[in-house]
Amino acid sequence: MTIQTTLFSFVNRWECDENDHLNVQFYFSRFEEADRQFRLLSGLNETLVGARRVRHVRYHKELRTGDLITVQSSIAFDGPHMLTVVHEMREETTGALAATALDGYEPNANSAKTLRQRFKEFQTPMIAQAAPRGIPAGPAAAQRATLAGLEAKGAKIVYRGTVLPRDIGVDGKADDRFALSCCTDGVAHMWQRTPMTHAYLTEHGLGRVAVEMKLTWVTPLKTGDMMLVISGFTGVSGKTFSMRHHLFESRTGRLASVLDVVALTMDLSRRTAVDLPADAYQSINKMVID
């Protein structure tokens, strides 16, 4: 045994967003289920390797209504973390790679040899397509950020909400899909701060698209917690720009998670990336918080 098929799924129409493709929160929910199945098959658990430090996702091909999905999972000891679980999401009918996720763990360095032996039946080489590109591999450096400090740098609150029972995973904590859903609801307000407003995108037939994401959990959120998302831009280039979303528990100001994102604009007719307008580049560059 090496790579394991850990998910069989399907893109439902209700999971697709305004760009008519699978919303990123549902990529994360499928990786989460694939990970649960892989843990069962392989015996991987936190007692052996500690808690997952990051989930790093790259989007390679759009998934649209009716597409069939499979995920295959394995362990790559040559990945960017001491122990890296690689999930490969494919469109089943063509075999095309749609997305990849790297789950990063940092177990005790002295256990490396033991872990290699224990999981030898589940190992594969790291695939190049999954390697981090626009976001560093390690946990977010912003784990000590404060709400006041971010506001002082120019970050803005873009979402407020409550953790409901439906947002809780099997471990009793808010799951990845919940964190992503909060950020995707708030991100349009980030774009609205640039010249690429809703009106501009509609007029030019463009869509908002993420190409890479990294989720770092800092502390858990549980049922009934009030929370907010505060976001800022972290960089810009010719076609892409990056931003960072911080999820805080509202009552105490406790940081719960950080989502780093690389985004671009897509021509919705040609389904291809387009260059950022010069004024958008300049506008984002002036608002960078890092």
CSV table of C-alpha atoms in Angstrom, one decimal:
chain,number,residue,atom,x,y,z
A,1,MET,CA,0.0,0.0,0.0
A,2,THR,CA,1.1,3.6,-0.7
A,3,ILE,CA,-1.4,6.2,-1.7
A,4,GLN,CA,-4.9,5.7,-0.4
A,5,THR,CA,-8.2,6.8,-2.0
A,6,THR,CA,-9.9,8.6,0.8
A,7,LEU,CA,-12.9,10.4,-0.7
A,8,PHE,CA,-15.5,9.9,-3.4
A,9,SER,CA,-17.7,13.0,-3.9
A,10,PHE,CA,-19.6,15.2,-6.3
A,11,VAL,CA,-20.0,18.9,-6.9
A,12,ASN,CA,-23.5,20.0,-6.0
A,13,ARG,CA,-25.0,23.2,-7.6
A,14,TRP,CA,-25.7,24.7,-4.1
A,15,GLU,CA,-21.9,24.5,-3.3
A,16,CYS,CA,-20.9,26.7,-6.2
A,17,ASP,CA,-20.4,30.5,-5.9
A,18,GLU,CA,-21.0,33.5,-8.0
A,19,ASN,CA,-18.2,32.4,-10.4
A,20,ASP,CA,-20.1,29.1,-11.1
A,21,HIS,CA,-17.4,26.9,-9.5
A,22,LEU,CA,-17.0,25.1,-6.2
A,23,ASN,CA,-16.6,27.5,-3.4
A,24,VAL,CA,-13.3,27.2,-1.5
A,25,GLN,CA,-15.0,26.3,1.8
A,26,PHE,CA,-16.2,23.0,0.2
A,27,TYR,CA,-12.7,22.1,-1.0
A,28,PHE,CA,-11.6,22.4,2.6
A,29,SER,CA,-14.6,20.3,3.9
A,30,ARG,CA,-13.7,17.6,1.5
A,31,PHE,CA,-10.0,17.6,2.5
A,32,GLU,CA,-11.2,17.4,6.1
A,33,GLU,CA,-13.2,14.3,5.4
A,34,ALA,CA,-10.4,12.7,3.3
A,35,ASP,CA,-8.1,13.4,6.3
A,36,ARG,CA,-10.5,11.7,8.7
A,37,GLN,CA,-10.5,8.6,6.4
A,38,PHE,CA,-6.8,8.6,6.0
A,39,ARG,CA,-6.2,8.8,9.8
A,40,LEU,CA,-8.5,5.7,10.1
A,41,LEU,CA,-6.7,3.8,7.4
A,42,SER,CA,-3.1,4.7,8.5
A,43,GLY,CA,-3.4,5.0,12.2
A,44,LEU,CA,-2.1,8.5,12.2
A,45,ASN,CA,-3.2,10.4,15.3
A,46,GLU,CA,-2.2,13.4,17.5
A,47,THR,CA,-0.6,11.2,20.1
A,48,LEU,CA,2.0,10.1,17.6
A,49,VAL,CA,2.6,13.4,15.6
A,50,GLY,CA,0.9,16.2,17.6
A,51,ALA,CA,-1.8,18.5,16.3
A,52,ARG,CA,-1.9,19.6,12.7
A,53,ARG,CA,-0.1,23.0,12.4
A,54,VAL,CA,-1.3,24.1,9.0
A,55,ARG,CA,-3.4,23.1,6.0
A,56,HIS,CA,-1.9,24.5,2.8
A,57,VAL,CA,-4.2,24.3,-0.3
A,58,ARG,CA,-3.4,25.1,-3.9
A,59,TYR,CA,-6.1,25.3,-6.6
A,60,HIS,CA,-5.1,23.9,-9.9
A,61,LYS,CA,-8.3,23.5,-11.9
A,62,GLU,CA,-11.9,24.7,-11.5
A,63,LEU,CA,-14.5,22.2,-10.3
A,64,ARG,CA,-18.0,22.9,-11.5
A,65,THR,CA,-21.5,21.6,-11.0
A,66,GLY,CA,-21.8,17.9,-11.7
A,67,ASP,CA,-18.0,17.1,-11.6
A,68,LEU,CA,-17.0,13.9,-9.9
A,69,ILE,CA,-14.3,14.2,-7.2
A,70,THR,CA,-11.9,11.8,-5.7
A,71,VAL,CA,-9.1,12.5,-3.2
A,72,GLN,CA,-6.0,10.3,-2.6
A,73,SER,CA,-3.9,10.8,0.5
A,74,SER,CA,-0.4,9.7,1.5
A,75,ILE,CA,2.5,10.8,3.7
A,76,ALA,CA,5.5,12.5,2.2
A,77,PHE,CA,8.6,12.7,4.4
A,78,ASP,CA,10.3,14.8,1.8
A,79,GLY,CA,7.6,17.5,2.1
A,80,PRO,CA,8.0,21.0,3.7
A,81,HIS,CA,7.2,19.7,7.2
A,82,MET,CA,8.8,17.0,9.3
A,83,LEU,CA,5.7,15.0,8.5
A,84,THR,CA,3.5,16.1,5.6
A,85,VAL,CA,0.2,14.5,4.7
A,86,VAL,CA,-0.5,15.2,1.0
A,87,HIS,CA,-4.1,15.1,-0.3
A,88,GLU,CA,-4.6,15.1,-4.1
A,89,MET,CA,-8.1,16.1,-5.3
A,90,ARG,CA,-8.9,15.1,-8.9
A,91,GLU,CA,-11.8,15.4,-11.3
A,92,GLU,CA,-12.6,11.7,-11.7
A,93,THR,CA,-13.7,11.6,-15.3
A,94,THR,CA,-10.5,13.2,-16.7
A,95,GLY,CA,-8.1,12.5,-13.9
A,96,ALA,CA,-7.1,16.2,-13.9
A,97,LEU,CA,-5.6,17.5,-10.7
A,98,ALA,CA,-8.1,20.0,-9.2
A,99,ALA,CA,-6.5,20.9,-5.9
A,100,THR,CA,-3.9,19.8,-3.4
A,101,ALA,CA,-3.6,20.1,0.4
A,102,LEU,CA,-0.6,19.8,2.6
A,103,ASP,CA,-1.2,19.0,6.2
A,104,GLY,CA,1.8,19.9,8.2
A,105,TYR,CA,2.9,18.3,11.5
A,106,GLU,CA,6.0,18.8,13.6
A,107,PRO,CA,6.5,15.7,15.8
A,108,ASN,CA,9.5,15.3,18.0
A,109,ALA,CA,12.7,15.3,15.9
A,110,ASN,CA,13.9,12.1,17.7
A,111,SER,CA,10.8,10.2,16.4
A,112,ALA,CA,11.5,10.7,12.7
A,113,LYS,CA,13.0,7.3,12.1
A,114,THR,CA,10.3,5.6,14.1
A,115,LEU,CA,7.6,7.4,12.1
A,116,ARG,CA,9.1,6.5,8.8
A,117,GLN,CA,9.1,2.9,9.7
A,118,ARG,CA,5.6,3.0,11.2
A,119,PHE,CA,4.0,4.7,8.1
A,120,LYS,CA,6.2,3.1,5.4
A,121,GLU,CA,3.1,1.5,3.8
A,122,PHE,CA,1.5,5.0,3.3
A,123,GLN,CA,4.5,6.9,2.0
A,124,THR,CA,4.9,8.5,-1.5
A,125,PRO,CA,7.2,11.2,-2.8
A,126,MET,CA,6.0,14.7,-2.5
A,127,ILE,CA,4.4,15.9,-5.8
A,128,ALA,CA,5.7,19.2,-7.1
A,129,GLN,CA,2.3,20.6,-7.8
A,130,ALA,CA,1.4,20.7,-4.1
A,131,ALA,CA,4.5,22.6,-3.1
A,132,PRO,CA,3.9,26.1,-1.6
A,133,ARG,CA,4.3,28.8,-4.1
A,134,GLY,CA,3.0,32.2,-3.0
A,135,ILE,CA,2.7,31.5,0.7
A,136,PRO,CA,5.5,30.2,3.1
A,137,ALA,CA,5.0,26.6,4.2
A,138,GLY,CA,5.2,27.2,8.0
A,139,PRO,CA,2.5,28.3,10.4
A,140,ALA,CA,1.4,31.9,10.0
A,141,ALA,CA,3.8,34.4,11.6
A,142,ALA,CA,0.8,36.4,12.7
A,143,GLN,CA,-0.1,34.2,15.6
A,144,ARG,CA,0.6,36.9,18.1
A,145,ALA,CA,-1.4,39.6,16.3
A,146,THR,CA,-3.9,41.6,18.3
A,147,LEU,CA,-7.1,43.3,17.1
A,148,ALA,CA,-5.8,46.7,18.1
A,149,GLY,CA,-2.4,46.2,16.5
A,150,LEU,CA,-4.0,45.1,13.2
A,151,GLU,CA,-6.4,48.0,13.2
A,152,ALA,CA,-3.5,50.4,13.7
A,153,LYS,CA,-1.9,49.0,10.6
A,154,GLY,CA,-5.0,49.6,8.5
A,155,ALA,CA,-6.7,46.1,8.6
A,156,LYS,CA,-10.5,46.3,8.6
A,157,ILE,CA,-13.2,44.2,10.1
A,158,VAL,CA,-15.1,42.4,7.3
A,159,TYR,CA,-17.2,39.9,9.1
A,160,ARG,CA,-19.0,39.2,12.4
A,161,GLY,CA,-20.8,36.0,13.3
A,162,THR,CA,-21.5,33.3,15.8
A,163,VAL,CA,-20.3,29.7,16.0
A,164,LEU,CA,-23.5,27.5,15.6
A,165,PRO,CA,-23.9,23.8,16.3
A,166,ARG,CA,-23.8,23.1,12.6
A,167,ASP,CA,-20.3,24.6,12.4
A,168,ILE,CA,-18.7,22.1,14.8
A,169,GLY,CA,-16.6,19.2,13.7
A,170,VAL,CA,-16.4,15.7,15.2
A,171,ASP,CA,-13.7,17.0,17.7
A,172,GLY,CA,-16.2,19.5,19.2
A,173,LYS,CA,-14.5,22.5,17.7
A,174,ALA,CA,-15.3,24.8,14.8
A,175,ASP,CA,-14.1,23.2,11.6
A,176,ASP,CA,-12.1,24.4,8.6
A,177,ARG,CA,-15.2,24.9,6.5
A,178,PHE,CA,-16.5,27.3,9.1
A,179,ALA,CA,-13.3,29.4,9.1
A,180,LEU,CA,-13.3,29.5,5.3
A,181,SER,CA,-17.0,30.4,5.1
A,182,CYS,CA,-16.5,33.4,7.3
A,183,CYS,CA,-13.5,34.6,5.3
A,184,THR,CA,-15.3,34.1,1.9
A,185,ASP,CA,-18.3,36.0,3.1
A,186,GLY,CA,-16.0,38.8,4.2
A,187,VAL,CA,-13.5,38.9,1.4
A,188,ALA,CA,-15.8,40.8,-1.0
A,189,HIS,CA,-15.5,43.7,1.4
A,190,MET,CA,-11.7,43.6,1.0
A,191,TRP,CA,-12.0,43.8,-2.8
A,192,GLN,CA,-14.4,46.7,-2.4
A,193,ARG,CA,-11.6,48.7,-0.8
A,194,THR,CA,-9.7,48.6,-4.1
A,195,PRO,CA,-10.7,49.9,-7.6
A,196,MET,CA,-11.9,46.3,-8.3
A,197,THR,CA,-15.3,46.9,-6.8
A,198,HIS,CA,-18.4,44.8,-7.3
A,199,ALA,CA,-19.5,47.2,-10.0
A,200,TYR,CA,-16.1,47.1,-11.8
A,201,LEU,CA,-16.0,43.3,-11.8
A,202,THR,CA,-19.6,43.1,-13.1
A,203,GLU,CA,-19.0,45.6,-15.8
A,204,HIS,CA,-15.9,43.8,-17.1
A,205,GLY,CA,-17.1,40.3,-16.7
A,206,LEU,CA,-14.5,39.4,-14.0
A,207,GLY,CA,-14.6,37.2,-11.0
A,208,ARG,CA,-12.7,37.0,-7.6
A,209,VAL,CA,-10.6,33.8,-7.4
A,210,ALA,CA,-8.3,32.3,-4.8
A,211,VAL,CA,-5.3,30.3,-6.1
A,212,GLU,CA,-3.6,29.4,-2.9
A,213,MET,CA,-4.5,29.3,0.8
A,214,LYS,CA,-3.0,28.4,4.2
A,215,LEU,CA,-5.1,27.9,7.3
A,216,THR,CA,-3.4,28.1,10.7
A,217,TRP,CA,-5.5,27.3,13.8
A,218,VAL,CA,-4.2,29.1,16.9
A,219,THR,CA,-6.9,28.4,19.5
A,220,PRO,CA,-10.3,26.6,19.1
A,221,LEU,CA,-13.7,28.1,18.6
A,222,LYS,CA,-16.7,26.4,20.1
A,223,THR,CA,-20.5,26.5,19.9
A,224,GLY,CA,-21.8,29.9,21.0
A,225,ASP,CA,-18.5,31.8,20.5
A,226,MET,CA,-19.0,35.2,19.0
A,227,MET,CA,-16.3,36.0,16.4
A,228,LEU,CA,-15.1,38.4,13.9
A,229,VAL,CA,-12.7,38.5,10.9
A,230,ILE,CA,-10.3,41.4,10.4
A,231,SER,CA,-8.3,41.4,7.2
A,232,GLY,CA,-5.5,43.2,5.5
A,233,PHE,CA,-3.5,43.1,2.2
A,234,THR,CA,0.0,41.5,2.5
A,235,GLY,CA,1.4,41.9,-1.0
A,236,VAL,CA,0.7,42.6,-4.7
A,237,SER,CA,2.3,41.6,-8.1
A,238,GLY,CA,1.3,41.9,-11.7
A,239,LYS,CA,-1.6,39.4,-11.7
A,240,THR,CA,-2.0,38.4,-8.0
A,241,PHE,CA,-2.2,39.9,-4.6
A,242,SER,CA,-2.2,38.4,-1.2
A,243,MET,CA,-4.2,39.1,2.0
A,244,ARG,CA,-4.5,37.7,5.5
A,245,HIS,CA,-7.7,37.1,7.4
A,246,HIS,CA,-7.6,36.9,11.2
A,247,LEU,CA,-10.4,35.2,13.1
A,248,PHE,CA,-10.8,36.5,16.6
A,249,GLU,CA,-13.2,35.4,19.4
A,250,SER,CA,-15.0,38.7,20.0
A,251,ARG,CA,-15.5,38.7,23.8
A,252,THR,CA,-11.9,38.3,24.9
A,253,GLY,CA,-10.1,39.3,21.7
A,254,ARG,CA,-8.5,35.9,21.5
A,255,LEU,CA,-7.0,35.0,18.1
A,256,ALA,CA,-8.5,31.7,16.8
A,257,SER,CA,-7.0,31.3,13.3
A,258,VAL,CA,-5.2,32.9,10.4
A,259,LEU,CA,-6.0,32.4,6.8
A,260,ASP,CA,-3.4,33.5,4.2
A,261,VAL,CA,-4.7,33.9,0.6
A,262,VAL,CA,-3.3,34.5,-2.8
A,263,ALA,CA,-6.0,35.9,-5.2
A,264,LEU,CA,-6.5,37.1,-8.7
A,265,THR,CA,-9.1,38.3,-11.1
A,266,MET,CA,-10.5,35.9,-13.7
A,267,ASP,CA,-12.2,36.6,-17.0
A,268,LEU,CA,-15.4,34.7,-16.6
A,269,SER,CA,-15.9,34.1,-20.3
A,270,ARG,CA,-12.4,32.8,-21.0
A,271,ARG,CA,-11.8,31.4,-17.5
A,272,THR,CA,-8.3,32.8,-17.5
A,273,ALA,CA,-6.4,35.1,-15.2
A,274,VAL,CA,-6.0,38.8,-16.2
A,275,ASP,CA,-3.5,41.5,-15.2
A,276,LEU,CA,-4.5,43.7,-12.3
A,277,PRO,CA,-5.4,47.3,-13.4
A,278,ALA,CA,-2.6,49.7,-12.6
A,279,ASP,CA,-4.7,51.7,-10.2
A,280,ALA,CA,-5.6,48.5,-8.3
A,281,TYR,CA,-1.9,47.6,-8.0
A,282,GLN,CA,-1.1,51.0,-6.6
A,283,SER,CA,-4.1,51.0,-4.3
A,284,ILE,CA,-3.3,47.6,-2.8
A,285,ASN,CA,0.3,48.4,-2.5
A,286,LYS,CA,-0.5,51.4,-0.3
A,287,MET,CA,-2.6,49.3,2.0
A,288,VAL,CA,-0.2,46.5,2.7
A,289,ILE,CA,-0.1,45.8,6.4
A,290,ASP,CA,3.2,43.7,6.5
